[in-house]
Amino acid sequence: MNADSSWVTLLVMLSPFIAAFFAPALTRLLKHNAAWALALVPALIFVHFSSFAPRIADGGVVTGGFQWVPSFNVNFSWYVDGLSLTFALLISGIGALIVLYSGGYLKNNENLGRFFSFILMFMGSMLGLVLSDSFLMFFVYWELTSITSFLLIGFDHTRAASRRAAIQALIVTGGGGLLLLAGLLLIWNVTGLTEMSLLLRSGDLLRESPFYLAIFVLVLGGAFTKSAQFPLHFWLPNAMEAPTPVSAYLHSATMVKAGVYLLMRLNPVLGDTAPWETVLPIFGGATLIVGTLLAIRQTDLKLMLAYTTVASLGLLVLLTGFGTEMAIVGGVLYLIAHSMFKGALFMVAGSIDHSAGTRDINRLGGLMRIMPITFGAAIVSAVSMAGIWPMFGFLAKEELYLGLFATQSWSLLMTAVAFVGNGLMFAVGFAVALKPFLGKLKADSDHPHESHILIWLGPAVLAALSFLTALFSSLTHHFLSSPMATAVAGDTVSVYISLVPHFGAPLLLSIATIIFGIIVYLVLGSARALMARILDAIGWGPDRGFDQFVNGIVRLSFMVTGWHQSGRMENYMKATFILVAATILLPMVLNGELPAWPAVSTQVQFYELAIMAIAAIGLLAVLQAKNRLTAIVSLGIQGFAVALIFMLYGAPDLSFTQFMVETLSVVILALAMTRLRLLPTDHRPMRETIVDATIAIICGLAFVLMLLRVVQVPFDPTLSEFFKQYSLSIAHGANIVNVILVDFRGTDTWGEIAVVLIAGLAIHALIRIRFGSRRGEIAANEPTE
Amino acid sequence: MNTLIFRTIAPYLTSLMVLFSIFVLLRGHNEPGGGFIGGLIAASAFAIYGIACGVSPVRRAIYFHPLGIAGFGLVLATLSGMLSVFFHVPFMTGLWGYVPIFEENVPVSTVLFFDIGVYFVVVGAITSVALALEERSRD
């Protein structure tokens, strides 16, 4: 691929972010009609990637990229094969419709510009995720989708429920992202590869690695959190707090499919093993059943759809992990079908809400005449969701039954799971698409009306596509399904299935599913009551578990903080000095490095003795002092004596500094004393005095021993020679100490003065705090149930 | 400490100490001294002035907030370290030049400005603590 088109693809990948930057200004200018202009961005992305389709259909791939961190072999590179292409087209295609829909749906929202900005950023992240070749880039985009979805879910940030949902989604998906990062690093370590494209050609390298299981678990941690697999599904329904365009986009074609994308992407290198083909179907199957059962329980249109999304994701995971080529094809077709019908149905739910003012299925009815276009889109999408001829969903369902059904017990079990799941989804799908439209107009729908073109356009287009893609199935398969299935399976797969029904077990299963679905639809009311009773009886769910988990962590951190932050100065001092003594003494004792008894020099000068005497007198004065102020000043005497010793032994800089530090310590300690309004004398009981004295003596002893030991080691003059030799010649300074401080080790000094400044700030703040006003704030931070 | 003698002498003492601190700062590269010691001397000078004459005269005299001075010092040190980057040598490499002043070539270096930055950080941070303590001990 030549450099020019690399730049074009890079620009295309960045264009959503660029558009996000200008979106608020544009929206201020054009109001909601900015949607038309902004939708051009995803539309152009769609066109750009469509141009790759013929090449990829012929078995090619498009790659390109730039060096990012060459020393770590990390590149900013992309890899477009059938899987990436299908995802990119879904993201940009549905994205364009969603931008238009948002313009209509949030027409009068004053933060519409911000919303456009968020959703375009999300689109860019998602696009980057599916196009990434390098692991690091993939991870960055993965977490970016978590962050941008946090912004989108919490868009209505004045409501507590939406804030909670946003944080929950961020914690679950972001946390999973960290697992994924660990998994990717492990893959990197095992294979030495940093790019998906190379990894896909690495054959059995990962499967035969001893770390296979660890990689498998970590990757699954990422995929299952993102794709809301049971029991981590709870964040997805809660995320329905977001405005409907967000749900329609994130929870149909994009965000939640990222986990499925990951599994599909890694299927050629991680799949085809016993853990893969056991764990994925089990979790997927459980998610499918739990999702559909919970969907039946709901009466809110969006929540019903959300739980069927959870179920569909389970079905996709099941199909990805089942292991047969047909199952993978079924998964691929179902993924495409789901993106279209679920996107449309979410938008329909939003339209109904917008028009009738409620999403409660029991308070809706008779909207058919008023909203004919929306009704049409809803019914077509529900037919596709139910897997009825002649929609794309029909193809998917035929194929997945074809892939699952066999006469072994495992296959029969999975077929049964898929059958029950599909049947229940059938019922819920039609409940969403029919109940609000049929029957009599309910009284509490205030001024229902057909929506603005911006609102009905999206569902209508997607519904039409559900039909057209099925009608021209050979084209769809040629450009999308076959290349995608090839990429997922790892070797060439051709998809043939078309609307012409062929008789066999799949068709019978489809018909049985429809009959089962109709029965459930008819008894939906009592099924809902039954589910409600069961759930009430259980009383606990992962959602409450999440709260308990978060509360537990908060309480634990308060406990830990309370345990080691007693708030009493003496405890801090004790801990500090005990640690100091321990760090010095323990290694010496354990390594047998205690110093030998020093030879006492007989040639002690009288002035040396005098200085030592001054130091000793200073110390005695400290111990004898009745008054704290006297003690502080006496300590200064000892410090000055030490400074004199430095001076005598040829360290003028050190001595100079010691003098100043001693002076200032006395001044500042004295000031602090007067400030603290302590009693002038020390009133510790004997017991405490002995403990403190012991600690002090041990500390002093430790320092003495260390110094003696250091002196007894032969002196290594390398550094001093180096500094003596070079300080004048290359650093132009005769004072070696200063040259080291400001030149040779300047960066250290730089860090130290930053610490001095921060310490100054902190002390300043501490002195300025007035106790009365702080009390209340501390109390407010206590953990609450 | 509010004695007449101390109050009378303190301004002179402070001025001398500040002058001395600057002297110590500038000679530091070749003789004992440098930014850190100089900063400590200046900080004690301000502390003495504050004890003798009260905090507000000191605040008026130094004009800027002590923490502002410290912040300025850190910025100055950082910038003088960063200057080397523009000459294609690593961060914190000393650059030297000679500036003719009164027919005398005076050596000037980024290292000197770095040391001046250290001086300001030390003066600012310690003076801020001392002044805050003095202020509160009076109310």
mmCIF file of N, CA, C and O in Angstrom, chain A residues 652-653 656-657 660-661 663-664 667-668 671-672 674-675 677 728 730-735 738-739 741-743 746-747 749-750 753-754 756-757 760-761 763-764 767-770, chain B residues 24 28-34 36-37 40-41 44 51 59 65 67 70-71 74 77-78 91-92 94 96 111 114-115 118 121 125-126 128-130 132-137 139:
data_model
loop_
_atom_site.group_PDB
_atom_site.id
_atom_site.type_symbol
_atom_site.label_atom_id
_atom_site.label_comp_id
_atom_site.label_asym_id
_atom_site.label_seq_id
_atom_site.Cartn_x
_atom_site.Cartn_y
_atom_site.Cartn_z
ATOM 1 N N PRO A 652 33.297 22.552 53.930
ATOM 2 C CA PRO A 652 32.738 23.884 54.239
ATOM 3 C C PRO A 652 31.299 24.051 53.772
ATOM 4 O O PRO A 652 30.483 24.644 54.481
ATOM 5 N N ASP A 653 31.001 23.495 52.599
ATOM 6 C CA ASP A 653 29.630 23.647 52.088
ATOM 7 C C ASP A 653 28.631 22.985 53.020
ATOM 8 O O ASP A 653 27.594 23.545 53.358
ATOM 9 N N PHE A 656 28.388 24.908 56.296
ATOM 10 C CA PHE A 656 27.626 26.131 56.040
ATOM 11 C C PHE A 656 26.123 25.818 56.058
ATOM 12 O O PHE A 656 25.325 26.447 56.766
ATOM 13 N N THR A 657 25.757 24.803 55.286
ATOM 14 C CA THR A 657 24.348 24.433 55.197
ATOM 15 C C THR A 657 23.821 23.980 56.545
ATOM 16 O O THR A 657 22.726 24.350 56.951
ATOM 17 N N MET A 660 22.974 26.881 58.739
ATOM 18 C CA MET A 660 21.731 27.556 58.359
ATOM 19 C C MET A 660 20.517 26.700 58.708
ATOM 20 O O MET A 660 19.516 27.201 59.210
ATOM 21 N N VAL A 661 20.646 25.406 58.440
ATOM 22 C CA VAL A 661 19.512 24.523 58.710
ATOM 23 C C VAL A 661 19.224 24.500 60.198
ATOM 24 O O VAL A 661 18.061 24.580 60.622
ATOM 25 N N THR A 663 19.898 26.815 62.426
ATOM 26 C CA THR A 663 19.307 28.100 62.823
ATOM 27 C C THR A 663 17.830 28.135 62.481
ATOM 28 O O THR A 663 16.964 28.437 63.321
ATOM 29 N N LEU A 664 17.552 27.782 61.229
ATOM 30 C CA LEU A 664 16.151 27.855 60.789
ATOM 31 C C LEU A 664 15.291 26.841 61.527
ATOM 32 O O LEU A 664 14.138 27.122 61.839
ATOM 33 N N VAL A 667 14.397 28.320 64.795
ATOM 34 C CA VAL A 667 13.412 29.401 64.637
ATOM 35 C C VAL A 667 12.032 28.816 64.350
ATOM 36 O O VAL A 667 11.032 29.154 65.009
ATOM 37 N N ILE A 668 11.984 27.896 63.383
ATOM 38 C CA ILE A 668 10.673 27.392 62.959
ATOM 39 C C ILE A 668 10.057 26.509 64.034
ATOM 40 O O ILE A 668 8.858 26.596 64.314
ATOM 41 N N LEU A 671 8.694 28.770 66.641
ATOM 42 C CA LEU A 671 7.441 29.379 66.177
ATOM 43 C C LEU A 671 6.299 28.372 66.234
ATOM 44 O O LEU A 671 5.188 28.681 66.669
ATOM 45 N N ALA A 672 6.593 27.135 65.777
ATOM 46 C CA ALA A 672 5.545 26.114 65.777
ATOM 47 C C ALA A 672 5.089 25.824 67.196
ATOM 48 O O ALA A 672 3.891 25.636 67.451
ATOM 49 N N THR A 674 5.050 27.858 69.803
ATOM 50 C CA THR A 674 4.150 28.906 70.293
ATOM 51 C C THR A 674 2.794 28.783 69.615
ATOM 52 O O THR A 674 1.751 29.021 70.213
ATOM 53 N N ARG A 675 2.818 28.367 68.357
ATOM 54 C CA ARG A 675 1.592 28.230 67.594
ATOM 55 C C ARG A 675 0.707 27.106 68.152
ATOM 56 O O ARG A 675 -0.511 27.221 68.202
ATOM 57 N N ARG A 677 0.371 26.026 71.078
ATOM 58 C CA ARG A 677 -0.163 26.297 72.420
ATOM 59 C C ARG A 677 -0.068 25.055 73.298
ATOM 60 O O ARG A 677 -1.025 24.623 73.932
ATOM 61 N N LEU A 728 36.156 21.358 36.837
ATOM 62 C CA LEU A 728 36.596 22.636 36.282
ATOM 63 C C LEU A 728 36.660 22.579 34.761
ATOM 64 O O LEU A 728 36.242 23.509 34.075
ATOM 65 N N ILE A 730 35.091 20.640 32.402
ATOM 66 C CA ILE A 730 33.893 20.648 31.547
ATOM 67 C C ILE A 730 32.727 21.373 32.173
ATOM 68 O O ILE A 730 31.826 21.811 31.469
ATOM 69 N N ALA A 731 32.706 21.562 33.493
ATOM 70 C CA ALA A 731 31.576 22.266 34.086
ATOM 71 C C ALA A 731 31.967 23.652 34.582
ATOM 72 O O ALA A 731 31.138 24.360 35.147
ATOM 73 N N HIS A 732 33.206 24.059 34.354
ATOM 74 C CA HIS A 732 33.663 25.422 34.652
ATOM 75 C C HIS A 732 33.408 25.823 36.090
ATOM 76 O O HIS A 732 33.047 26.958 36.360
ATOM 77 N N GLY A 733 33.587 24.903 37.043
ATOM 78 C CA GLY A 733 33.361 25.293 38.437
ATOM 79 C C GLY A 733 34.427 24.699 39.321
ATOM 80 O O GLY A 733 34.811 23.539 39.172
ATOM 81 N N ALA A 734 34.933 25.497 40.264
ATOM 82 C CA ALA A 734 35.974 24.994 41.147
ATOM 83 C C ALA A 734 35.373 24.320 42.373
ATOM 84 O O ALA A 734 35.991 23.451 42.977
ATOM 85 N N ASN A 735 34.162 24.715 42.751
ATOM 86 C CA ASN A 735 33.518 24.131 43.919
ATOM 87 C C ASN A 735 32.781 22.854 43.506
ATOM 88 O O ASN A 735 31.682 22.899 42.952
ATOM 89 N N ASN A 738 29.099 22.216 44.622
ATOM 90 C CA ASN A 738 28.103 22.998 43.899
ATOM 91 C C ASN A 738 27.953 22.524 42.462
ATOM 92 O O ASN A 738 26.840 22.457 41.924
ATOM 93 N N VAL A 739 29.074 22.165 41.844
ATOM 94 C CA VAL A 739 28.997 21.693 40.455
ATOM 95 C C VAL A 739 28.175 20.413 40.378
ATOM 96 O O VAL A 739 27.346 20.237 39.480
ATOM 97 N N LEU A 741 25.800 19.602 42.410
ATOM 98 C CA LEU A 741 24.398 19.947 42.676
ATOM 99 C C LEU A 741 23.717 20.552 41.467
ATOM 100 O O LEU A 741 22.573 20.213 41.161
ATOM 101 N N VAL A 742 24.392 21.486 40.801
ATOM 102 C CA VAL A 742 23.673 22.222 39.762
ATOM 103 C C VAL A 742 23.987 21.716 38.369
ATOM 104 O O VAL A 742 23.318 22.106 37.413
ATOM 105 N N ASP A 743 25.010 20.868 38.216
ATOM 106 C CA ASP A 743 25.351 20.476 36.852
ATOM 107 C C ASP A 743 25.359 18.958 36.674
ATOM 108 O O ASP A 743 24.473 18.409 36.020
ATOM 109 N N GLY A 746 22.202 17.746 38.191
ATOM 110 C CA GLY A 746 21.221 18.839 38.189
ATOM 111 C C GLY A 746 19.783 18.340 38.222
ATOM 112 O O GLY A 746 18.925 18.938 38.883
ATOM 113 N N THR A 747 19.520 17.233 37.527
ATOM 114 C CA THR A 747 18.140 16.749 37.476
ATOM 115 C C THR A 747 17.657 16.316 38.859
ATOM 116 O O THR A 747 16.500 16.522 39.209
ATOM 117 N N THR A 749 18.654 17.679 41.700
ATOM 118 C CA THR A 749 18.369 18.921 42.412
ATOM 119 C C THR A 749 17.034 19.495 41.959
ATOM 120 O O THR A 749 16.242 19.985 42.771
ATOM 121 N N TRP A 750 16.818 19.378 40.666
ATOM 122 C CA TRP A 750 15.566 19.887 40.104
ATOM 123 C C TRP A 750 14.382 19.204 40.788
ATOM 124 O O TRP A 750 13.429 19.845 41.209
ATOM 125 N N ILE A 753 14.100 20.472 44.477
ATOM 126 C CA ILE A 753 13.482 21.782 44.732
ATOM 127 C C ILE A 753 11.982 21.716 44.482
ATOM 128 O O ILE A 753 11.208 22.410 45.134
ATOM 129 N N ALA A 754 11.578 20.824 43.548
ATOM 130 C CA ALA A 754 10.133 20.643 43.372
ATOM 131 C C ALA A 754 9.521 20.110 44.665
ATOM 132 O O ALA A 754 8.455 20.553 45.099
ATOM 133 N N VAL A 756 10.744 20.587 47.682
ATOM 134 C CA VAL A 756 10.758 21.697 48.650
ATOM 135 C C VAL A 756 9.532 22.577 48.444
ATOM 136 O O VAL A 756 8.825 22.941 49.393
ATOM 137 N N LEU A 757 9.271 22.887 47.184
ATOM 138 C CA LEU A 757 8.124 23.754 46.889
ATOM 139 C C LEU A 757 6.817 23.091 47.335
ATOM 140 O O LEU A 757 5.961 23.735 47.972
ATOM 141 N N GLY A 760 6.513 23.102 50.978
ATOM 142 C CA GLY A 760 6.145 24.451 51.418
ATOM 143 C C GLY A 760 4.655 24.683 51.267
ATOM 144 O O GLY A 760 3.985 25.185 52.179
ATOM 145 N N LEU A 761 4.145 24.311 50.105
ATOM 146 C CA LEU A 761 2.704 24.460 49.851
ATOM 147 C C LEU A 761 1.893 23.683 50.876
ATOM 148 O O LEU A 761 0.917 24.195 51.437
ATOM 149 N N ILE A 763 2.744 22.607 53.898
ATOM 150 C CA ILE A 763 2.822 23.166 55.257
ATOM 151 C C ILE A 763 1.974 24.429 55.343
ATOM 152 O O ILE A 763 1.216 24.634 56.300
ATOM 153 N N HIS A 764 2.082 25.247 54.322
ATOM 154 C CA HIS A 764 1.287 26.467 54.275
ATOM 155 C C HIS A 764 -0.200 26.136 54.430
ATOM 156 O O HIS A 764 -0.914 26.740 55.224
ATOM 157 N N ILE A 767 -1.058 24.970 57.960
ATOM 158 C CA ILE A 767 -1.115 26.055 58.949
ATOM 159 C C ILE A 767 -2.398 26.859 58.759
ATOM 160 O O ILE A 767 -3.014 27.311 59.717
ATOM 161 N N ARG A 768 -2.781 26.994 57.489
ATOM 162 C CA ARG A 768 -3.930 27.845 57.207
ATOM 163 C C ARG A 768 -5.275 27.197 57.527
ATOM 164 O O ARG A 768 -6.284 27.866 57.609
ATOM 165 N N ILE A 769 -5.271 25.872 57.622
ATOM 166 C CA ILE A 769 -6.553 25.195 57.871
ATOM 167 C C ILE A 769 -7.085 25.605 59.223
ATOM 168 O O ILE A 769 -6.388 25.566 60.223
ATOM 169 N N ARG A 770 -8.329 25.973 59.228
ATOM 170 C CA ARG A 770 -8.959 26.263 60.517
ATOM 171 C C ARG A 770 -9.799 25.060 60.893
ATOM 172 O O ARG A 770 -10.613 24.578 60.120
ATOM 173 N N VAL B 24 26.763 34.878 48.480
ATOM 174 C CA VAL B 24 27.011 33.434 48.614
ATOM 175 C C VAL B 24 26.479 32.681 47.404
ATOM 176 O O VAL B 24 27.116 31.766 46.874
ATOM 177 N N GLY B 28 28.981 30.701 44.494
ATOM 178 C CA GLY B 28 28.855 29.269 44.764
ATOM 179 C C GLY B 28 29.589 28.363 43.806
ATOM 180 O O GLY B 28 30.032 27.299 44.187
ATOM 181 N N HIS B 29 29.760 28.790 42.555
ATOM 182 C CA HIS B 29 30.304 27.825 41.613
ATOM 183 C C HIS B 29 31.780 27.542 41.866
ATOM 184 O O HIS B 29 32.261 26.471 41.538
ATOM 185 N N ASN B 30 32.470 28.495 42.445
ATOM 186 C CA ASN B 30 33.900 28.297 42.665
ATOM 187 C C ASN B 30 34.296 28.261 44.137
ATOM 188 O O ASN B 30 35.316 27.688 44.477
ATOM 189 N N GLU B 31 33.517 28.879 44.996
ATOM 190 C CA GLU B 31 33.842 28.916 46.423
ATOM 191 C C GLU B 31 32.660 28.281 47.170
ATOM 192 O O GLU B 31 31.586 28.121 46.612
ATOM 193 N N PRO B 32 32.840 27.946 48.433
ATOM 194 C CA PRO B 32 31.704 27.428 49.198
ATOM 195 C C PRO B 32 30.499 28.364 49.104
ATOM 196 O O PRO B 32 30.643 29.581 49.251
ATOM 197 N N GLY B 33 29.362 27.796 48.866
ATOM 198 C CA GLY B 33 28.161 28.623 48.725
ATOM 199 C C GLY B 33 27.237 27.984 47.717
ATOM 200 O O GLY B 33 27.333 26.794 47.429
ATOM 201 N N GLY B 34 26.326 28.773 47.182
ATOM 202 C CA GLY B 34 25.403 28.254 46.182
ATOM 203 C C GLY B 34 23.976 28.615 46.515
ATOM 204 O O GLY B 34 23.695 29.271 47.528
ATOM 205 N N PHE B 36 21.325 26.884 47.410
ATOM 206 C CA PHE B 36 20.616 26.320 48.553
ATOM 207 C C PHE B 36 20.989 27.065 49.833
ATOM 208 O O PHE B 36 20.121 27.528 50.576
ATOM 209 N N ILE B 37 22.308 27.253 50.040
ATOM 210 C CA ILE B 37 22.754 27.948 51.244
ATOM 211 C C ILE B 37 22.294 29.398 51.203
ATOM 212 O O ILE B 37 21.764 29.942 52.184
ATOM 213 N N LEU B 40 18.784 29.671 52.157
ATOM 214 C CA LEU B 40 18.557 29.507 53.599
ATOM 215 C C LEU B 40 18.893 30.799 54.339
ATOM 216 O O LEU B 40 18.163 31.213 55.259
ATOM 217 N N ILE B 41 19.997 31.441 53.919
ATOM 218 C CA ILE B 41 20.387 32.688 54.596
ATOM 219 C C ILE B 41 19.309 33.749 54.398
ATOM 220 O O ILE B 41 18.873 34.421 55.346
ATOM 221 N N SER B 44 16.326 33.028 56.512
ATOM 222 C CA SER B 44 16.449 33.406 57.921
ATOM 223 C C SER B 44 16.414 34.914 58.077
ATOM 224 O O SER B 44 15.912 35.426 59.095
ATOM 225 N N ILE B 51 10.077 38.399 62.866
ATOM 226 C CA ILE B 51 9.986 38.292 64.328
ATOM 227 C C ILE B 51 10.108 39.683 64.957
ATOM 228 O O ILE B 51 9.376 40.028 65.893
ATOM 229 N N ARG B 59 5.837 41.093 54.378
ATOM 230 C CA ARG B 59 5.053 40.820 53.165
ATOM 231 C C ARG B 59 5.101 42.017 52.231
ATOM 232 O O ARG B 59 5.199 41.855 51.015
ATOM 233 N N HIS B 65 3.958 37.042 46.909
ATOM 234 C CA HIS B 65 3.715 35.980 47.886
ATOM 235 C C HIS B 65 4.899 35.020 47.875
ATOM 236 O O HIS B 65 5.377 34.658 46.800
ATOM 237 N N LEU B 67 5.203 31.923 48.233
ATOM 238 C CA LEU B 67 5.033 30.719 47.416
ATOM 239 C C LEU B 67 5.102 31.057 45.935
ATOM 240 O O LEU B 67 5.527 30.229 45.120
ATOM 241 N N ALA B 70 8.684 31.042 45.203
ATOM 242 C CA ALA B 70 9.163 29.666 45.089
ATOM 243 C C ALA B 70 8.764 29.077 43.741
ATOM 244 O O ALA B 70 9.577 28.440 43.061
ATOM 245 N N GLY B 71 7.513 29.318 43.343
ATOM 246 C CA GLY B 71 7.057 28.811 42.052
ATOM 247 C C GLY B 71 7.883 29.383 40.915
ATOM 248 O O GLY B 71 8.299 28.665 40.007
ATOM 249 N N LEU B 74 11.129 27.590 40.647
ATOM 250 C CA LEU B 74 11.044 26.274 40.009
ATOM 251 C C LEU B 74 10.935 26.432 38.490
ATOM 252 O O LEU B 74 11.586 25.707 37.724
ATOM 253 N N ALA B 77 14.346 27.428 37.134
ATOM 254 C CA ALA B 77 15.259 26.292 37.095
ATOM 255 C C ALA B 77 14.898 25.358 35.944
ATOM 256 O O ALA B 77 15.762 24.887 35.205
ATOM 257 N N THR B 78 13.597 25.129 35.784
ATOM 258 C CA THR B 78 13.156 24.233 34.710
ATOM 259 C C THR B 78 13.528 24.798 33.346
ATOM 260 O O THR B 78 14.064 24.094 32.485
ATOM 261 N N PHE B 91 18.752 17.351 28.081
ATOM 262 C CA PHE B 91 18.151 18.160 29.133
ATOM 263 C C PHE B 91 19.158 18.392 30.263
ATOM 264 O O PHE B 91 19.868 17.476 30.654
ATOM 265 N N MET B 92 19.242 19.619 30.761
ATOM 266 C CA MET B 92 20.067 19.963 31.930
ATOM 267 C C MET B 92 21.554 20.045 31.620
ATOM 268 O O MET B 92 22.373 20.068 32.533
ATOM 269 N N GLY B 94 24.706 22.046 30.908
ATOM 270 C CA GLY B 94 25.060 23.446 31.128
ATOM 271 C C GLY B 94 25.543 24.110 29.849
ATOM 272 O O GLY B 94 26.330 23.539 29.094
ATOM 273 N N TRP B 96 27.353 27.618 28.364
ATOM 274 C CA TRP B 96 28.145 28.749 28.853
ATOM 275 C C TRP B 96 28.314 29.791 27.766
ATOM 276 O O TRP B 96 28.456 29.482 26.596
ATOM 277 N N VAL B 111 23.584 27.156 34.089
ATOM 278 C CA VAL B 111 23.766 26.597 35.423
ATOM 279 C C VAL B 111 23.549 27.667 36.480
ATOM 280 O O VAL B 111 22.929 27.434 37.520
ATOM 281 N N PHE B 114 19.992 28.191 36.886
ATOM 282 C CA PHE B 114 19.434 27.050 37.617
ATOM 283 C C PHE B 114 19.631 27.250 39.116
ATOM 284 O O PHE B 114 18.716 27.078 39.918
ATOM 285 N N ASP B 115 20.854 27.679 39.479
ATOM 286 C CA ASP B 115 21.156 27.900 40.887
ATOM 287 C C ASP B 115 20.293 29.033 41.454
ATOM 288 O O ASP B 115 19.831 28.970 42.592
ATOM 289 N N VAL B 118 17.051 27.583 42.278
ATOM 290 C CA VAL B 118 17.107 26.869 43.557
ATOM 291 C C VAL B 118 16.972 27.869 44.698
ATOM 292 O O VAL B 118 16.201 27.662 45.650
ATOM 293 N N VAL B 121 13.413 29.051 45.132
ATOM 294 C CA VAL B 121 12.527 28.020 45.686
ATOM 295 C C VAL B 121 12.733 27.923 47.198
ATOM 296 O O VAL B 121 11.773 27.916 47.974
ATOM 297 N N ALA B 125 9.823 28.943 49.773
ATOM 298 C CA ALA B 125 9.137 27.897 50.538
ATOM 299 C C ALA B 125 9.331 28.123 52.028
ATOM 300 O O ALA B 125 8.367 28.091 52.803
ATOM 301 N N ILE B 126 10.571 28.379 52.447
ATOM 302 C CA ILE B 126 10.816 28.479 53.891
ATOM 303 C C ILE B 126 10.232 29.771 54.441
ATOM 304 O O ILE B 126 9.631 29.787 55.529
ATOM 305 N N SER B 128 7.667 31.285 53.389
ATOM 306 C CA SER B 128 6.212 31.125 53.472
ATOM 307 C C SER B 128 5.832 30.397 54.751
ATOM 308 O O SER B 128 4.896 30.794 55.456
ATOM 309 N N VAL B 129 6.580 29.338 55.074
ATOM 310 C CA VAL B 129 6.276 28.589 56.306
ATOM 311 C C VAL B 129 6.510 29.478 57.526
ATOM 312 O O VAL B 129 5.655 29.582 58.419
ATOM 313 N N ALA B 130 7.672 30.135 57.549
ATOM 314 C CA ALA B 130 8.008 30.949 58.719
ATOM 315 C C ALA B 130 6.981 32.061 58.912
ATOM 316 O O ALA B 130 6.492 32.278 60.030
ATOM 317 N N ALA B 132 3.914 32.245 57.829
ATOM 318 C CA ALA B 132 2.596 31.730 58.219
ATOM 319 C C ALA B 132 2.580 31.395 59.706
ATOM 320 O O ALA B 132 1.610 31.690 60.414
ATOM 321 N N LEU B 133 3.677 30.818 60.172
ATOM 322 C CA LEU B 133 3.737 30.475 61.599
ATOM 323 C C LEU B 133 3.752 31.735 62.454
ATOM 324 O O LEU B 133 3.083 31.811 63.482
ATOM 325 N N GLU B 134 4.521 32.713 62.037
ATOM 326 C CA GLU B 134 4.608 33.946 62.824
ATOM 327 C C GLU B 134 3.263 34.647 62.884
ATOM 328 O O GLU B 134 2.847 35.144 63.921
ATOM 329 N N GLU B 135 2.605 34.638 61.736
ATOM 330 C CA GLU B 135 1.315 35.310 61.668
ATOM 331 C C GLU B 135 0.337 34.710 62.663
ATOM 332 O O GLU B 135 -0.314 35.395 63.423
ATOM 333 N N ARG B 136 0.282 33.373 62.654
ATOM 334 C CA ARG B 136 -0.697 32.710 63.487
ATOM 335 C C ARG B 136 -0.334 32.801 64.948
ATOM 336 O O ARG B 136 -1.204 32.740 65.805
ATOM 337 N N SER B 137 0.949 32.923 65.250
ATOM 338 C CA SER B 137 1.313 32.943 66.661
ATOM 339 C C SER B 137 0.909 34.281 67.291
ATOM 340 O O SER B 137 1.020 34.462 68.482
ATOM 341 N N ASP B 139 -2.220 35.765 66.604
ATOM 342 C CA ASP B 139 -3.659 36.007 66.799
ATOM 343 C C ASP B 139 -4.286 35.109 67.858
ATOM 344 O O ASP B 139 -3.551 34.463 68.606
#
